[in-house]
């Protein structure tokens, strides 16, 4: 009899402990967490891991960059400490799918707001206004306007539309060179195999700011397009969108935004635009 009573009491204690644990597991705001994207005390945020200055995973496993700083700031305003964040790589072609599937709660990854994407996901922000530009060698003064790219070797990465945009609209005689990654374009630029590299100026500034390239390159400042970077999230999640927008506004107001820009883009002499107003999409 004593054995049976003891076993019953132990089972009851275990059941009670499990009930308490289940009830107390969600200390974070439901609008910020929940599901596989932020279950319990964690939140999963999509970022780039291969863009210096924007989002980069270092050899020791750390994540650094302007977008990473933005993501951390927003997460903190939503009630998450840095240790609660799970960063997940989201490649450009996979961003909408990752949001729709719930793999991430939101994405901060040089994610330009456009009508095609707005049909599938919502955006908070914008938090940065970038422009398509070119990067050239610091001692090269031969390219003073986009038209000067005619007969020049212009590099971009495979799958990007940046170089084709230049050829179609600004320099029809530009010689397009497609490489597997921006680092390869930079090596070609440094070795004078190519004459210029094109993509968003924020991305170019991040690469040029790397210790290995400091002083070797410069941005032309052509501003060939407007790229409004936003934070992508699930369609219709108005509550989360409003909270992220408030966090972004606070980041600008307390100067954390300026500090992040200076830290990650400053070494390249990047002439950034002022922080955009929430909802102000520059065409």
CSV table of C-alpha atoms in Angstrom, one decimal:
chain,number,residue,atom,x,y,z
A,1,UNK,CA,0.0,0.0,0.0
A,2,UNK,CA,2.7,2.5,0.9
A,3,UNK,CA,4.4,1.8,-2.5
A,4,UNK,CA,1.2,2.5,-4.4
A,5,UNK,CA,0.6,5.8,-2.5
A,6,UNK,CA,4.1,7.0,-3.1
A,7,UNK,CA,3.9,6.3,-6.8
A,8,UNK,CA,0.6,8.1,-7.1
A,9,UNK,CA,2.0,11.1,-5.3
A,10,UNK,CA,5.1,11.2,-7.5
A,11,UNK,CA,2.9,11.0,-10.6
A,12,UNK,CA,0.8,13.9,-9.4
A,13,UNK,CA,3.8,16.0,-8.7
A,14,UNK,CA,5.2,15.4,-12.2
A,15,UNK,CA,1.9,16.3,-13.8
A,16,UNK,CA,1.7,19.5,-11.7
A,17,UNK,CA,5.3,20.5,-12.7
A,18,UNK,CA,4.5,20.0,-16.4
A,19,UNK,CA,1.4,22.1,-16.1
A,20,UNK,CA,3.3,24.9,-14.4
A,21,UNK,CA,6.1,24.7,-17.0
A,22,UNK,CA,3.6,24.9,-19.9
A,23,UNK,CA,1.8,27.8,-18.4
A,24,UNK,CA,5.0,29.8,-17.8
A,25,UNK,CA,6.8,29.1,-21.0
A,26,UNK,CA,5.7,32.2,-23.0
A,27,UNK,CA,7.1,35.2,-21.2
A,28,UNK,CA,7.5,37.1,-24.4
A,29,UNK,CA,5.0,39.2,-26.3
A,30,UNK,CA,2.9,36.9,-28.5
A,31,UNK,CA,3.2,39.4,-31.3
A,32,UNK,CA,6.9,39.0,-31.3
A,33,UNK,CA,7.3,35.3,-30.8
A,34,UNK,CA,5.2,32.2,-31.2
A,35,UNK,CA,5.4,29.2,-33.5
A,36,UNK,CA,8.6,27.9,-35.0
A,37,UNK,CA,9.7,31.4,-35.8
A,38,UNK,CA,9.9,32.6,-32.2
A,39,UNK,CA,8.6,29.8,-30.0
A,40,UNK,CA,8.7,30.4,-26.2
A,41,UNK,CA,11.6,32.6,-25.2
A,42,UNK,CA,13.3,32.6,-28.6
A,43,UNK,CA,12.8,34.6,-31.8
A,44,UNK,CA,14.1,33.6,-35.2
A,45,UNK,CA,15.2,36.5,-37.5
A,46,UNK,CA,16.2,36.1,-41.1
A,47,UNK,CA,19.4,37.9,-42.2
A,48,UNK,CA,22.2,37.8,-44.7
A,49,UNK,CA,25.4,36.1,-43.7
A,50,UNK,CA,27.7,36.9,-46.6
A,51,UNK,CA,27.4,40.7,-47.0
A,52,UNK,CA,30.1,42.6,-45.0
A,53,UNK,CA,28.6,45.8,-43.5
A,54,UNK,CA,25.1,44.5,-43.9
A,55,UNK,CA,25.0,40.9,-42.5
A,56,UNK,CA,28.0,38.7,-42.1
A,57,UNK,CA,28.7,35.5,-40.1
A,58,UNK,CA,32.3,35.7,-38.9
A,59,UNK,CA,34.6,32.6,-38.7
A,60,UNK,CA,34.0,32.5,-34.9
A,61,UNK,CA,30.2,32.2,-35.5
A,62,UNK,CA,29.2,35.8,-34.6
A,63,UNK,CA,26.9,37.9,-36.7
A,64,UNK,CA,27.8,41.5,-37.5
A,65,UNK,CA,26.6,44.3,-39.7
A,66,UNK,CA,24.1,47.2,-40.0
A,67,UNK,CA,21.1,44.9,-40.5
A,68,UNK,CA,22.2,42.7,-37.6
A,69,UNK,CA,22.3,45.8,-35.4
A,70,UNK,CA,18.8,46.8,-36.6
A,71,UNK,CA,17.5,43.3,-35.9
A,72,UNK,CA,19.0,43.2,-32.4
A,73,UNK,CA,17.6,46.6,-31.6
A,74,UNK,CA,14.1,45.7,-32.8
A,75,UNK,CA,14.2,42.4,-31.0
A,76,UNK,CA,15.1,44.1,-27.7
A,77,UNK,CA,12.2,46.5,-28.1
A,78,UNK,CA,10.0,43.5,-28.6
A,79,UNK,CA,11.2,42.0,-25.3
A,80,UNK,CA,14.1,39.8,-26.4
A,81,UNK,CA,17.6,39.9,-25.2
A,82,UNK,CA,20.5,39.1,-27.6
A,83,UNK,CA,20.8,35.6,-26.3
A,84,UNK,CA,17.1,35.0,-27.2
A,85,UNK,CA,17.7,35.6,-30.9
A,86,UNK,CA,18.2,32.8,-33.4
A,87,UNK,CA,19.7,34.3,-36.7
A,88,UNK,CA,18.8,32.3,-39.8
A,89,UNK,CA,20.3,32.8,-43.2
A,90,UNK,CA,17.7,33.8,-45.8
A,91,UNK,CA,19.0,34.1,-49.4
A,92,UNK,CA,17.4,36.6,-51.7
A,93,UNK,CA,15.3,34.1,-53.6
A,94,UNK,CA,14.0,32.4,-50.4
A,95,UNK,CA,12.8,35.4,-48.4
A,96,UNK,CA,9.1,35.4,-49.2
A,97,UNK,CA,8.9,31.7,-48.7
A,98,UNK,CA,10.7,31.8,-45.4
A,99,UNK,CA,8.2,34.4,-44.1
A,100,UNK,CA,5.1,32.6,-45.5
A,101,UNK,CA,6.2,29.3,-44.1
A,102,UNK,CA,6.9,30.7,-40.7
A,103,UNK,CA,10.6,29.8,-40.7
A,104,UNK,CA,11.3,33.3,-39.4
A,105,UNK,CA,9.3,35.9,-37.6
A,106,UNK,CA,10.7,38.7,-39.7
A,107,UNK,CA,13.6,39.4,-42.1
A,108,UNK,CA,16.2,42.2,-42.0
A,109,UNK,CA,18.4,41.4,-45.0
A,110,UNK,CA,18.9,44.3,-47.5
A,111,UNK,CA,15.3,43.6,-48.4
A,112,UNK,CA,14.1,46.3,-50.8
A,113,UNK,CA,10.4,47.1,-50.7
A,114,UNK,CA,8.6,46.7,-54.1
A,115,UNK,CA,5.1,46.0,-55.4
A,116,UNK,CA,5.9,42.4,-56.4
A,117,UNK,CA,7.1,41.6,-52.8
A,118,UNK,CA,4.2,43.5,-51.2
A,119,UNK,CA,1.8,41.2,-52.9
A,120,UNK,CA,3.2,38.3,-50.7
A,121,UNK,CA,4.5,39.9,-47.5
A,122,UNK,CA,4.2,43.1,-45.5
A,123,UNK,CA,7.1,45.4,-44.6
A,124,UNK,CA,7.9,47.6,-41.6
A,125,UNK,CA,10.0,50.6,-42.3
A,126,UNK,CA,11.8,51.6,-44.5
A,127,UNK,CA,14.9,51.8,-42.2
A,128,UNK,CA,17.5,52.7,-44.9
A,129,UNK,CA,17.4,54.3,-48.3
A,130,UNK,CA,20.1,52.9,-50.5
A,131,UNK,CA,20.9,53.4,-54.2
A,132,UNK,CA,22.3,51.4,-57.0
A,133,UNK,CA,25.9,52.6,-57.5
A,134,UNK,CA,29.3,51.5,-58.8
A,135,UNK,CA,32.5,50.8,-57.0
A,136,UNK,CA,35.8,51.6,-58.7
A,137,UNK,CA,39.5,51.7,-57.8
A,138,UNK,CA,40.4,54.7,-55.7
A,139,UNK,CA,42.9,55.9,-58.3
A,140,UNK,CA,40.5,55.6,-61.2
A,141,UNK,CA,39.1,59.0,-62.3
A,142,UNK,CA,37.9,57.8,-65.8
A,143,UNK,CA,34.3,57.1,-64.8
A,144,UNK,CA,32.6,60.3,-63.9
A,145,UNK,CA,29.0,59.4,-65.0
A,146,UNK,CA,27.1,56.2,-65.8
A,147,UNK,CA,27.7,56.8,-69.5
A,148,UNK,CA,31.4,56.4,-69.0
A,149,UNK,CA,30.8,52.7,-68.3
A,150,UNK,CA,30.4,52.2,-72.1
A,151,UNK,CA,33.2,49.9,-73.2
A,152,UNK,CA,34.1,49.3,-69.6
A,153,UNK,CA,34.0,45.8,-67.9
A,154,UNK,CA,31.2,45.9,-65.4
A,155,UNK,CA,30.9,43.2,-62.8
A,156,UNK,CA,27.9,41.9,-60.8
A,157,UNK,CA,27.0,38.6,-59.3
A,158,UNK,CA,25.2,35.8,-61.2
A,159,UNK,CA,21.4,36.3,-60.9
A,160,UNK,CA,21.6,40.0,-60.1
A,161,UNK,CA,19.8,42.5,-62.3
A,162,UNK,CA,22.0,45.4,-61.4
A,163,UNK,CA,24.6,45.2,-64.2
A,164,UNK,CA,21.9,44.5,-66.8
A,165,UNK,CA,19.9,47.6,-65.6
A,166,UNK,CA,23.0,49.7,-66.3
A,167,UNK,CA,23.4,48.2,-69.8
A,168,UNK,CA,19.7,48.5,-70.6
A,169,UNK,CA,19.2,52.1,-69.4
A,170,UNK,CA,22.5,53.9,-69.1
A,171,UNK,CA,25.5,52.4,-70.8
A,172,UNK,CA,24.5,50.0,-73.7
A,173,UNK,CA,28.1,49.3,-74.6
A,174,UNK,CA,29.1,48.2,-71.1
A,175,UNK,CA,30.8,44.8,-71.1
A,176,UNK,CA,29.0,42.7,-68.5
A,177,UNK,CA,31.0,40.3,-66.4
A,178,UNK,CA,29.2,37.9,-64.1
A,179,UNK,CA,31.0,36.4,-61.1
A,180,UNK,CA,29.8,33.9,-58.5
A,181,UNK,CA,30.1,36.4,-55.7
A,182,UNK,CA,30.9,40.0,-54.8
A,183,UNK,CA,34.3,39.0,-53.3
A,184,UNK,CA,35.3,37.7,-56.7
A,185,UNK,CA,34.3,40.9,-58.4
A,186,UNK,CA,36.4,42.8,-55.8
A,187,UNK,CA,39.4,40.7,-56.6
A,188,UNK,CA,38.9,41.3,-60.3
A,189,UNK,CA,38.5,45.0,-59.6
A,190,UNK,CA,41.7,45.1,-57.5
A,191,UNK,CA,43.6,43.3,-60.2
A,192,UNK,CA,42.3,45.5,-63.0
A,193,UNK,CA,40.5,42.5,-64.7
A,194,UNK,CA,37.3,44.5,-64.4
A,195,UNK,CA,36.7,48.3,-64.2
A,196,UNK,CA,33.7,48.6,-62.0
A,197,UNK,CA,31.3,46.6,-59.7
A,198,UNK,CA,27.7,47.5,-59.4
A,199,UNK,CA,24.9,46.8,-56.7
A,200,UNK,CA,23.4,48.7,-53.9
A,201,UNK,CA,25.7,51.4,-52.5
A,202,UNK,CA,25.2,50.1,-48.9
A,203,UNK,CA,26.5,46.6,-49.9
A,204,UNK,CA,29.4,48.2,-51.9
A,205,UNK,CA,30.3,50.3,-48.9
A,206,UNK,CA,30.3,47.3,-46.6
A,207,UNK,CA,32.8,45.4,-48.8
A,208,UNK,CA,35.0,48.4,-49.3
A,209,UNK,CA,35.1,49.0,-45.5
A,210,UNK,CA,36.7,45.6,-44.9
A,211,UNK,CA,40.3,45.8,-43.5
A,212,UNK,CA,41.7,44.1,-46.6
A,213,UNK,CA,40.2,46.7,-48.9
A,214,UNK,CA,40.4,50.0,-47.0
A,215,UNK,CA,41.6,52.8,-49.2
A,216,UNK,CA,41.6,50.7,-52.4
A,217,UNK,CA,38.1,51.5,-53.7
A,218,UNK,CA,35.6,54.3,-53.8
A,219,UNK,CA,31.9,54.7,-54.6
A,220,UNK,CA,31.0,56.8,-57.6
A,221,UNK,CA,27.9,58.2,-56.0
A,222,UNK,CA,25.7,57.9,-59.1
A,223,UNK,CA,22.5,57.0,-57.3
A,224,UNK,CA,21.1,55.0,-60.2
A,225,UNK,CA,18.0,53.7,-58.4
A,226,UNK,CA,16.2,54.0,-55.0
A,227,UNK,CA,16.2,51.0,-52.8
A,228,UNK,CA,14.0,51.3,-49.7
A,229,UNK,CA,15.2,48.6,-47.2
A,230,UNK,CA,12.3,47.3,-45.1
A,231,UNK,CA,11.7,44.6,-42.5
A,232,UNK,CA,9.7,41.8,-44.1
A,233,UNK,CA,7.0,40.0,-42.1
A,234,UNK,CA,3.9,37.9,-42.6
A,235,UNK,CA,1.1,39.4,-44.6
A,236,UNK,CA,-1.6,40.9,-42.4
A,237,UNK,CA,0.4,40.9,-39.1
A,238,UNK,CA,-0.5,44.5,-38.4
A,239,UNK,CA,0.3,44.3,-34.7
A,240,UNK,CA,3.9,43.2,-35.2
A,241,UNK,CA,4.4,45.7,-38.0
A,242,UNK,CA,3.3,48.6,-35.8
A,243,UNK,CA,5.6,47.4,-33.0
A,244,UNK,CA,8.6,47.1,-35.3
A,245,UNK,CA,7.9,50.6,-36.8
A,246,UNK,CA,7.9,52.1,-33.3
A,247,UNK,CA,11.2,50.3,-32.5
A,248,UNK,CA,12.7,51.7,-35.7
A,249,UNK,CA,11.5,55.2,-34.8
A,250,UNK,CA,13.1,54.9,-31.4
A,251,UNK,CA,16.4,53.7,-32.9
A,252,UNK,CA,16.6,56.9,-35.0
A,253,UNK,CA,15.5,59.1,-32.1
A,254,UNK,CA,18.1,57.9,-29.7
A,255,UNK,CA,20.9,58.0,-32.3
A,256,UNK,CA,21.5,54.3,-32.3
A,257,UNK,CA,20.8,54.3,-36.0
A,258,UNK,CA,23.5,56.9,-36.7
A,259,UNK,CA,26.0,54.9,-34.6
A,260,UNK,CA,25.3,51.7,-36.6
A,261,UNK,CA,25.7,53.5,-39.9
A,262,UNK,CA,29.0,55.0,-38.9
A,263,UNK,CA,30.3,51.7,-37.5
A,264,UNK,CA,29.6,49.6,-40.6
A,265,UNK,CA,29.7,52.0,-43.5
A,266,UNK,CA,31.9,54.9,-42.4
A,267,UNK,CA,35.3,53.4,-43.3
A,268,UNK,CA,34.3,53.4,-47.0
A,269,UNK,CA,33.3,57.0,-47.0
A,270,UNK,CA,29.7,56.1,-47.6
A,271,UNK,CA,27.5,59.2,-48.0
A,272,UNK,CA,24.3,57.7,-46.6
A,273,UNK,CA,20.9,59.3,-46.9
A,274,UNK,CA,19.2,60.5,-43.6
A,275,UNK,CA,17.1,57.9,-41.9
A,276,UNK,CA,13.8,57.6,-43.8
A,277,UNK,CA,10.5,58.3,-42.3
A,278,UNK,CA,8.4,55.3,-41.6
A,279,UNK,CA,6.1,54.6,-44.6
A,280,UNK,CA,8.0,57.0,-46.9
A,281,UNK,CA,8.8,54.9,-49.9
A,282,UNK,CA,11.0,56.9,-52.3
A,283,UNK,CA,10.4,56.0,-55.9
